[in-house]
Amino acid sequence: MALSLNLPDSSGKLARYTLKGSAPVQPARGVKFNRIAYSAAHVVADPLAAIDPWLQCAVDWDTTIAYRRYLWSLGLGVAEAMDTAQRGMGLDWPTSLELIRRSLDAARDVPGAQVASGCGTDHLAPESVTSVDQVIRAYEEQMEAIEKLGGKLIIMASRALARVAKSPADYERVYDRILSQAKQPVVLHWLGDMFDPALAGYWGTPDVDAAMDTAVGIIAAHPDKVDGIKISLLDKDKEISMRRRLPVTGGIDGQGVRMYTGDDFNYAELIAGDGHGTAATHGQSDALLGIFDAIAPAASAALGALSVGDTEKFHEILGPTVPLSRHIFRAPTRFYKTGVVFMAWLNGQQKHFTMVGGQQSTRSLVHFAELFRLADEANLLAQPDLAVTRMKTMLALHGVEG
C-alpha cells in the first residue's frame, strides 16, 4: 500500500501527498572514484544535555562519529569542523578541535579514510580584532593544534580578516605567511557572502573578478603548498573561469592545483566537467560539498558510475538531487545546515531533530514539507515508513494532522 500524508504547500494549504515508492540507489562498495570527494559533515547535538542551546554547545559524540564512519564506508572523505558542522553558528573552537581529534582517531581504523579539517580564526571575536597580525596569530594557533593531531588543513575564510583587511595586500600577507608554514598542501576556502554575510568583500574587494585575481595570485606563489581551493559562490561560470586559471603543477600529486566545487546549485555538471584544456584539473572539478552529507548514497553511486566512464548514469543518479539541494541551500543560504540535519533525521541517521545552537528553528514547516517531497522525488528516503512517521511527528508539533 502506498504511503501518503498531508503536507502544506507554499500557500500553507494542506494537500495529500503520496510517496513515489522508488527504491533508493545502492552504491557499489569498494569502487575507486576518479574525483576526490569530501562531504562536509554535520554534528549531532546531545538533546539530553542540561544547557542553554543558544549559548552552549553539547555534542552526541558517538552518533556524530558514527555518521563519519558511514560517509567513509561510501568512499567519501570528511571535511571536518566546517560550516556544515555549524562552525561559527553554534560550534565553537574548543568543541571543533575535539571533533577534529575524535574524527582523526576514528579515521585511523578505516583504511583509506580521508579527513581534512577546518582551520580558522573563530576563537577571536571579530569586533575585538584591530590588526592583521592578530589574524595571523589566530590562524597559527589553530594550525598548530590541528597539525599536532596529524590533520590536513582547510584554511577557512576569516570573519576577522574580512573586518580588518584594508586591501588585497593584507590578504596576500596573511595567506603567504600561513602557506609558507603549512606542513602539507592545504585546501583554501572561499565562502561567498550568501553563506556568511560577514565575509562580504573577501580578498579585499567586492568585485568577484578582482578578488579572483588576488586568490589565483596567492595560489600561484605557493602551488606546492595548495592542494586546491573550494569556492562556494553558487556561480558556475565563476568557478569554471577560476578552475581554468589554477596552476597545472603543484597540488597534492604534482599534477596541478584542484578546484573543489562548493557549488551546491550546480555540482553535477561541475564535477562531470567540460574537458577544457590538456590539464585534467582545468576541465573538471573535485568536490567538497555540504549537500553530499544529505545525499551521500546517491553521491557515492554517481561518482562510482563516473569513475567507469558512465556519464549518463552519473547524471541520471545525481541530476534529481539538484532540485533538493537548491531548496536546502535557498536564501538565507546560511540556514542550509537545518535541511542537512533534517535529512539525517528522516533517514534514521539520528534519533532526534535537535541542533547545536537551536538551529532547527531556522526553517518553516512549509520549507520542511517541500524538502520531504523533493527528497522522495530524488529517491533519497532510505526508510520510507520511518520518514513518513517522522514527518508526521514534525507536522503534529505544528498542529497539523498528517
GROMACS .gro file of C-alpha atoms in nm:
model
  402
    1MET     CA    1   0.000   0.000   0.000
    2ALA     CA    2   0.134   0.343  -0.098
    3LEU     CA    3   0.240   0.574   0.184
    4SER     CA    4   0.076   0.914   0.200
    5LEU     CA    5   0.037   1.211   0.432
    6ASN     CA    6  -0.096   1.566   0.438
    7LEU     CA    7   0.164   1.832   0.357
    8PRO     CA    8   0.131   2.211   0.342
    9ASP     CA    9   0.205   2.381   0.010
   10SER     CA   10   0.365   2.722  -0.044
   11SER     CA   11   0.038   2.895   0.043
   12GLY     CA   12   0.002   2.699   0.367
   13LYS     CA   13  -0.287   2.486   0.240
   14LEU     CA   14  -0.281   2.113   0.307
   15ALA     CA   15  -0.277   1.860   0.025
   16ARG     CA   16  -0.243   1.483   0.025
   17TYR     CA   17   0.098   1.364  -0.091
   18THR     CA   18   0.166   1.004  -0.191
   19LEU     CA   19   0.524   0.882  -0.197
   20LYS     CA   20   0.673   0.754  -0.521
   21GLY     CA   21   0.787   0.433  -0.361
   22SER     CA   22   1.109   0.417  -0.566
   23ALA     CA   23   1.394   0.229  -0.404
   24PRO     CA   24   1.695   0.444  -0.317
   25VAL     CA   25   2.010   0.381  -0.520
   26GLN     CA   26   2.255   0.140  -0.361
   27PRO     CA   27   2.615   0.239  -0.428
   28ALA     CA   28   2.864  -0.034  -0.502
   29ARG     CA   29   3.123  -0.076  -0.227
   30GLY     CA   30   3.494  -0.056  -0.293
   31VAL     CA   31   3.472   0.148  -0.614
   32LYS     CA   32   3.765   0.385  -0.663
   33PHE     CA   33   3.647   0.730  -0.764
   34ASN     CA   34   3.825   0.939  -1.027
   35ARG     CA   35   3.743   1.255  -0.832
   36ILE     CA   36   3.837   1.349  -0.478
   37ALA     CA   37   3.507   1.391  -0.296
   38TYR     CA   38   3.471   1.534   0.053
   39SER     CA   39   3.141   1.561   0.233
   40ALA     CA   40   3.131   1.848   0.479
   41ALA     CA   41   2.969   1.663   0.768
   42HIS     CA   42   2.716   1.780   1.026
   43VAL     CA   43   2.734   1.731   1.401
   44VAL     CA   44   2.467   1.561   1.609
   45ALA     CA   45   2.358   1.759   1.913
   46ASP     CA   46   2.304   1.597   2.253
   47PRO     CA   47   1.935   1.671   2.325
   48LEU     CA   48   1.962   1.549   2.684
   49ALA     CA   49   2.234   1.791   2.790
   50ALA     CA   50   2.125   2.042   3.054
   51ILE     CA   51   2.249   2.351   2.871
   52ASP     CA   52   2.118   2.673   2.720
   53PRO     CA   53   2.129   2.576   2.350
   54TRP     CA   54   2.176   2.930   2.217
   55LEU     CA   55   2.473   2.986   2.447
   56GLN     CA   56   2.637   2.646   2.496
   57CYS     CA   57   2.730   2.351   2.279
   58ALA     CA   58   2.670   1.984   2.358
   59VAL     CA   59   2.753   1.713   2.102
   60ASP     CA   60   2.645   1.350   2.089
   61TRP     CA   61   2.993   1.223   2.010
   62ASP     CA   62   2.905   0.860   1.944
   63THR     CA   63   2.637   0.938   1.685
   64THR     CA   64   2.845   1.215   1.531
   65ILE     CA   65   3.144   0.985   1.474
   66ALA     CA   66   2.918   0.700   1.359
   67TYR     CA   67   2.795   0.927   1.081
   68ARG     CA   68   3.151   0.989   0.969
   69ARG     CA   69   3.211   0.613   0.955
   70TYR     CA   70   2.901   0.589   0.736
   71LEU     CA   71   3.040   0.851   0.497
   72TRP     CA   72   3.377   0.674   0.480
   73SER     CA   73   3.201   0.344   0.408
   74LEU     CA   74   3.058   0.508   0.096
   75GLY     CA   75   3.402   0.616  -0.023
   76LEU     CA   76   3.351   0.983   0.068
   77GLY     CA   77   3.606   1.187   0.256
   78VAL     CA   78   3.506   1.402   0.551
   79ALA     CA   79   3.562   1.777   0.557
   80GLU     CA   80   3.560   1.819   0.933
   81ALA     CA   81   3.454   2.109   1.152
   82MET     CA   82   3.340   2.321   0.859
   83ASP     CA   83   3.032   2.543   0.824
   84THR     CA   84   2.814   2.232   0.771
   85ALA     CA   85   2.913   2.134   1.125
   86GLN     CA   86   2.781   2.479   1.230
   87ARG     CA   87   3.125   2.626   1.273
   88GLY     CA   88   3.058   2.980   1.379
   89MET     CA   89   2.685   2.906   1.419
   90GLY     CA   90   2.685   2.710   1.742
   91LEU     CA   91   3.008   2.508   1.722
   92ASP     CA   92   3.291   2.689   1.900
   93TRP     CA   93   3.665   2.636   1.853
   94PRO     CA   94   3.731   2.414   2.160
   95THR     CA   95   3.446   2.182   2.055
   96SER     CA   96   3.565   2.194   1.694
   97LEU     CA   97   3.913   2.083   1.797
   98GLU     CA   98   3.768   1.797   2.000
   99LEU     CA   99   3.559   1.699   1.696
  100ILE     CA  100   3.870   1.702   1.476
  101ARG     CA  101   4.061   1.490   1.728
  102ARG     CA  102   3.785   1.231   1.751
  103SER     CA  103   3.736   1.220   1.376
  104LEU     CA  104   4.107   1.171   1.307
  105ASP     CA  105   4.122   0.897   1.571
  106ALA     CA  106   3.825   0.718   1.411
  107ALA     CA  107   3.974   0.750   1.062
  108ARG     CA  108   4.283   0.555   1.166
  109ASP     CA  109   4.064   0.246   1.193
  110VAL     CA  110   3.923   0.287   0.841
  111PRO     CA  111   4.157   0.202   0.551
  112GLY     CA  112   4.169   0.486   0.300
  113ALA     CA  113   3.955   0.724   0.507
  114GLN     CA  114   4.017   1.086   0.416
  115VAL     CA  115   3.981   1.376   0.660
  116ALA     CA  116   4.059   1.742   0.608
  117SER     CA  117   3.987   1.981   0.893
  118GLY     CA  118   3.874   2.340   0.912
  119CYS     CA  119   4.134   2.585   1.040
  120GLY     CA  120   4.015   2.938   1.104
  121THR     CA  121   4.019   3.232   1.340
  122ASP     CA  122   3.680   3.182   1.503
  123HIS     CA  123   3.816   3.179   1.858
  124LEU     CA  124   3.854   3.554   1.810
  125ALA     CA  125   3.560   3.787   1.847
  126PRO     CA  126   3.577   3.977   1.515
  127GLU     CA  127   3.486   4.305   1.680
  128SER     CA  128   3.788   4.273   1.911
  129VAL     CA  129   4.037   4.239   1.625
  130THR     CA  130   4.225   4.552   1.525
  131SER     CA  131   4.520   4.425   1.319
  132VAL     CA  132   4.619   4.175   1.055
  133ASP     CA  133   4.887   4.044   1.291
  134GLN     CA  134   4.615   3.926   1.529
  135VAL     CA  135   4.455   3.733   1.243
  136ILE     CA  136   4.785   3.569   1.154
  137ARG     CA  137   4.845   3.463   1.514
  138ALA     CA  138   4.493   3.321   1.535
  139TYR     CA  139   4.539   3.113   1.221
  140GLU     CA  140   4.877   2.993   1.350
  141GLU     CA  141   4.723   2.886   1.680
  142GLN     CA  142   4.462   2.667   1.510
  143MET     CA  143   4.714   2.540   1.252
  144GLU     CA  144   4.947   2.424   1.527
  145ALA     CA  145   4.668   2.248   1.716
  146ILE     CA  146   4.535   2.061   1.411
  147GLU     CA  147   4.877   1.970   1.271
  148LYS     CA  148   4.980   1.841   1.613
  149LEU     CA  149   4.699   1.586   1.574
  150GLY     CA  150   4.827   1.492   1.227
  151GLY     CA  151   4.545   1.670   1.048
  152LYS     CA  152   4.533   1.813   0.698
  153LEU     CA  153   4.419   2.175   0.687
  154ILE     CA  154   4.133   2.351   0.516
  155ILE     CA  155   4.212   2.720   0.560
  156MET     CA  156   3.870   2.866   0.625
  157ALA     CA  157   3.775   3.219   0.531
  158SER     CA  158   3.813   3.452   0.831
  159ARG     CA  159   3.547   3.693   0.950
  160ALA     CA  160   3.818   3.874   1.146
  161LEU     CA  161   4.033   3.920   0.836
  162ALA     CA  162   3.737   4.046   0.634
  163ARG     CA  163   3.678   4.302   0.910
  164VAL     CA  164   4.031   4.442   0.944
  165ALA     CA  165   4.189   4.397   0.598
  166LYS     CA  166   4.217   4.725   0.410
  167SER     CA  167   4.335   4.594   0.072
  168PRO     CA  168   4.420   4.278  -0.123
  169ALA     CA  169   4.776   4.321   0.004
  170ASP     CA  170   4.657   4.237   0.356
  171TYR     CA  171   4.514   3.908   0.230
  172GLU     CA  172   4.836   3.834   0.044
  173ARG     CA  173   5.034   3.893   0.360
  174VAL     CA  174   4.817   3.665   0.572
  175TYR     CA  175   4.798   3.377   0.324
  176ASP     CA  176   5.166   3.399   0.229
  177ARG     CA  177   5.252   3.362   0.597
  178ILE     CA  178   5.012   3.073   0.657
  179LEU     CA  179   5.100   2.879   0.343
  180SER     CA  180   5.473   2.914   0.399
  181GLN     CA  181   5.431   2.736   0.734
  182ALA     CA  182   5.191   2.456   0.633
  183LYS     CA  183   5.336   2.109   0.680
  184GLN     CA  184   5.142   1.961   0.386
  185PRO     CA  185   4.934   2.101   0.099
  186VAL     CA  186   4.616   2.269   0.223
  187VAL     CA  187   4.274   2.338   0.080
  188LEU     CA  188   4.183   2.706   0.064
  189HIS     CA  189   3.823   2.805   0.122
  190TRP     CA  190   3.643   3.095  -0.042
  191LEU     CA  191   3.298   3.123   0.110
  192GLY     CA  192   3.065   3.374  -0.050
  193ASP     CA  193   2.863   3.623   0.148
  194MET     CA  194   2.542   3.433   0.067
  195PHE     CA  195   2.677   3.171   0.310
  196ASP     CA  196   2.812   3.424   0.559
  197PRO     CA  197   2.734   3.797   0.527
  198ALA     CA  198   3.039   3.877   0.743
  199LEU     CA  199   3.262   3.758   0.456
  200ALA     CA  200   3.145   4.020   0.205
  201GLY     CA  201   3.433   4.164   0.005
  202TYR     CA  202   3.669   3.877   0.079
  203TRP     CA  203   4.014   3.903  -0.084
  204GLY     CA  204   3.991   4.281  -0.041
  205THR     CA  205   3.724   4.380  -0.290
  206PRO     CA  206   3.352   4.332  -0.365
  207ASP     CA  207   3.445   4.278  -0.732
  208VAL     CA  208   3.447   3.898  -0.771
  209ASP     CA  209   3.677   3.901  -1.074
  210ALA     CA  210   3.930   4.121  -0.896
  211ALA     CA  211   3.903   3.903  -0.585
  212MET     CA  212   3.971   3.600  -0.803
  213ASP     CA  213   4.287   3.767  -0.934
  214THR     CA  214   4.413   3.802  -0.578
  215ALA     CA  215   4.329   3.443  -0.484
  216VAL     CA  216   4.486   3.300  -0.800
  217GLY     CA  217   4.797   3.509  -0.741
  218ILE     CA  218   4.834   3.374  -0.387
  219ILE     CA  219   4.796   3.017  -0.512
  220ALA     CA  220   5.041   3.071  -0.798
  221ALA     CA  221   5.300   3.193  -0.547
  222HIS     CA  222   5.265   2.869  -0.343
  223PRO     CA  223   5.150   2.589  -0.578
  224ASP     CA  224   5.330   2.319  -0.379
  225LYS     CA  225   5.151   2.423  -0.060
  226VAL     CA  226   4.799   2.427  -0.207
  227ASP     CA  227   4.610   2.103  -0.273
  228GLY     CA  228   4.317   2.300  -0.411
  229ILE     CA  229   4.061   2.568  -0.346
  230LYS     CA  230   3.696   2.525  -0.258
  231ILE     CA  231   3.480   2.810  -0.377
  232SER     CA  232   3.122   2.850  -0.265
  233LEU     CA  233   2.985   3.132  -0.475
  234LEU     CA  234   2.686   2.950  -0.628
  235ASP     CA  235   2.803   3.076  -0.969
  236LYS     CA  236   2.920   2.800  -1.202
  237ASP     CA  237   3.072   3.040  -1.456
  238LYS     CA  238   3.295   3.197  -1.192
  239GLU     CA  239   3.407   2.853  -1.077
  240ILE     CA  240   3.487   2.740  -1.430
  241SER     CA  241   3.676   3.061  -1.501
  242MET     CA  242   3.889   3.019  -1.189
  243ARG     CA  243   3.937   2.646  -1.246
  244ARG     CA  244   4.098   2.715  -1.583
  245ARG     CA  245   4.346   2.954  -1.421
  246LEU     CA  246   4.480   2.727  -1.149
  247PRO     CA  247   4.846   2.616  -1.170
  248VAL     CA  248   4.899   2.290  -1.359
  249THR     CA  249   5.188   2.195  -1.130
  250GLY     CA  250   5.190   2.155  -0.755
  251GLY     CA  251   4.891   2.028  -0.561
  252ILE     CA  252   4.898   1.702  -0.369
  253ASP     CA  253   5.022   1.490  -0.658
  254GLY     CA  254   5.222   1.734  -0.867
  255GLN     CA  255   4.950   1.726  -1.133
  256GLY     CA  256   4.805   2.066  -1.055
  257VAL     CA  257   4.603   2.261  -0.801
  258ARG     CA  258   4.247   2.131  -0.786
  259MET     CA  259   3.915   2.309  -0.790
  260TYR     CA  260   3.692   2.165  -0.519
  261THR     CA  261   3.341   2.265  -0.610
  262GLY     CA  262   3.140   2.412  -0.328
  263ASP     CA  263   2.854   2.500  -0.564
  264ASP     CA  264   2.551   2.330  -0.412
  265PHE     CA  265   2.338   2.453  -0.704
  266ASN     CA  266   2.543   2.320  -0.998
  267TYR     CA  267   2.767   2.046  -0.860
  268ALA     CA  268   2.663   1.771  -1.102
  269GLU     CA  269   2.778   1.946  -1.417
  270LEU     CA  270   3.085   2.095  -1.250
  271ILE     CA  271   3.206   1.756  -1.129
  272ALA     CA  272   3.136   1.594  -1.466
  273GLY     CA  273   3.341   1.872  -1.622
  274ASP     CA  274   3.375   2.019  -1.968
  275GLY     CA  275   3.707   1.863  -2.071
  276HIS     CA  276   3.862   2.204  -2.129
  277GLY     CA  277   4.236   2.212  -2.195
  278THR     CA  278   4.504   1.949  -2.161
  279ALA     CA  279   4.524   1.956  -1.780
  280ALA     CA  280   4.262   1.743  -1.607
  281THR     CA  281   4.241   1.997  -1.326
  282HIS     CA  282   4.127   2.264  -1.573
  283GLY     CA  283   3.846   2.059  -1.721
  284GLN     CA  284   3.673   1.915  -1.415
  285SER     CA  285   3.604   1.987  -1.050
  286ASP     CA  286   3.657   1.767  -0.749
  287ALA     CA  287   3.410   1.812  -0.464
  288LEU     CA  288   3.387   1.949  -0.113
  289LEU     CA  289   3.016   1.986  -0.057
  290GLY     CA  290   2.771   2.023   0.227
  291ILE     CA  291   2.497   1.864   0.019
  292PHE     CA  292   2.696   1.539   0.000
  293ASP     CA  293   2.608   1.491   0.367
  294ALA     CA  294   2.237   1.483   0.279
  295ILE     CA  295   2.268   1.282  -0.044
  296ALA     CA  296   2.564   1.059   0.045
  297PRO     CA  297   2.443   0.730  -0.111
  298ALA     CA  298   2.347   0.900  -0.437
  299ALA     CA  299   2.675   1.092  -0.446
  300SER     CA  300   2.871   0.770  -0.396
  301ALA     CA  301   2.678   0.580  -0.662
  302ALA     CA  302   2.707   0.865  -0.911
  303LEU     CA  303   3.082   0.904  -0.856
  304GLY     CA  304   3.121   0.530  -0.897
  305ALA     CA  305   2.946   0.548  -1.233
  306LEU     CA  306   3.161   0.841  -1.341
  307SER     CA  307   3.478   0.654  -1.249
  308VAL     CA  308   3.400   0.384  -1.507
  309GLY     CA  309   3.308   0.635  -1.774
  310ASP     CA  310   2.930   0.610  -1.744
  311THR     CA  311   2.850   0.982  -1.754
  312GLU     CA  312   2.488   0.915  -1.845
  313LYS     CA  313   2.437   0.709  -1.529
  314PHE     CA  314   2.619   0.975  -1.325
  315HIS     CA  315   2.369   1.240  -1.433
  316GLU     CA  316   2.076   1.002  -1.404
  317ILE     CA  317   2.157   0.950  -1.035
  318LEU     CA  318   2.279   1.295  -0.937
  319GLY     CA  319   2.053   1.512  -1.152
  320PRO     CA  320   1.734   1.452  -0.944
  321THR     CA  321   1.921   1.557  -0.628
  322VAL     CA  322   1.990   1.907  -0.759
  323PRO     CA  323   1.637   2.048  -0.700
  324LEU     CA  324   1.656   1.920  -0.343
  325SER     CA  325   1.996   2.083  -0.293
  326ARG     CA  326   1.879   2.414  -0.435
  327HIS     CA  327   1.588   2.406  -0.193
  328ILE     CA  328   1.806   2.321   0.108
  329PHE     CA  329   2.051   2.598   0.014
  330ARG     CA  330   1.792   2.861  -0.077
  331ALA     CA  331   1.827   3.206   0.077
  332PRO     CA  332   1.903   3.273   0.355
  333THR     CA  333   2.166   3.018   0.248
  334ARG     CA  334   2.341   3.015   0.585
  335PHE     CA  335   2.046   2.818   0.724
  336TYR     CA  336   2.111   2.520   0.496
  337LYS     CA  337   2.251   2.318   0.786
  338THR     CA  338   1.896   2.276   0.914
  339GLY     CA  339   1.793   2.092   0.598
  340VAL     CA  340   2.100   1.869   0.612
  341VAL     CA  341   2.024   1.762   0.969
  342PHE     CA  342   1.654   1.719   0.888
  343MET     CA  343   1.752   1.472   0.613
  344ALA     CA  344   1.969   1.277   0.859
  345TRP     CA  345   1.672   1.255   1.097
  346LEU     CA  346   1.429   1.146   0.825
  347ASN     CA  347   1.670   0.873   0.717
  348GLY     CA  348   1.730   0.735   1.065
  349GLN     CA  349   2.090   0.850   1.099
  350GLN     CA  350   1.998   1.017   1.429
  351LYS     CA  351   1.711   0.977   1.672
  352HIS     CA  352   1.605   1.341   1.704
  353PHE     CA  353   1.582   1.669   1.518
  354THR     CA  354   1.768   1.893   1.761
  355MET     CA  355   2.063   2.104   1.652
  356VAL     CA  356   2.355   2.279   1.813
  357GLY     CA  357   2.260   2.640   1.878
  358GLY     CA  358   1.890   2.562   1.844
  359GLN     CA  359   1.926   2.596   1.466
  360GLN     CA  360   1.639   2.354   1.398
  361SER     CA  361   1.415   2.661   1.428
  362THR     CA  362   1.560   2.847   1.127
  363ARG     CA  363   1.328   2.698   0.861
  364SER     CA  364   0.949   2.685   0.834
  365LEU     CA  365   0.717   2.386   0.823
  366VAL     CA  366   0.640   2.472   0.459
  367HIS     CA  367   1.014   2.451   0.385
  368PHE     CA  368   1.040   2.108   0.550
  369ALA     CA  369   0.735   1.981   0.363
  370GLU     CA  370   0.885   2.076   0.027
  371LEU     CA  371   1.216   1.923   0.133
  372PHE     CA  372   1.033   1.597   0.209
  373ARG     CA  373   0.868   1.596  -0.136
  374LEU     CA  374   1.195   1.667  -0.316
  375ALA     CA  375   1.383   1.401  -0.117
  376ASP     CA  376   1.120   1.146  -0.218
  377GLU     CA  377   1.134   1.252  -0.583
  378ALA     CA  378   1.514   1.216  -0.576
  379ASN     CA  379   1.485   0.862  -0.429
  380LEU     CA  380   1.666   0.969  -0.112
  381LEU     CA  381   1.430   0.839   0.159
  382ALA     CA  382   1.614   0.527   0.271
  383GLN     CA  383   1.334   0.405   0.500
  384PRO     CA  384   1.005   0.549   0.367
  385ASP     CA  385   0.795   0.420   0.659
  386LEU     CA  386   1.028   0.584   0.910
  387ALA     CA  387   1.048   0.904   0.707
  388VAL     CA  388   0.668   0.933   0.695
  389THR     CA  389   0.640   0.867   1.068
  390ARG     CA  390   0.894   1.136   1.145
  391MET     CA  391   0.742   1.385   0.903
  392LYS     CA  392   0.406   1.329   1.071
  393THR     CA  393   0.573   1.399   1.406
  394MET     CA  394   0.701   1.727   1.268
  395LEU     CA  395   0.353   1.811   1.137
  396ALA     CA  396   0.196   1.729   1.472
  397LEU     CA  397   0.436   1.962   1.651
  398HIS     CA  398   0.299   2.237   1.427
  399GLY     CA  399  -0.063   2.144   1.490
  400VAL     CA  400  -0.118   1.955   1.163
  401GLU     CA  401  -0.269   1.610   1.137
  402GLY     CA  402  -0.055   1.415   0.892
   0.00000   0.00000   0.00000
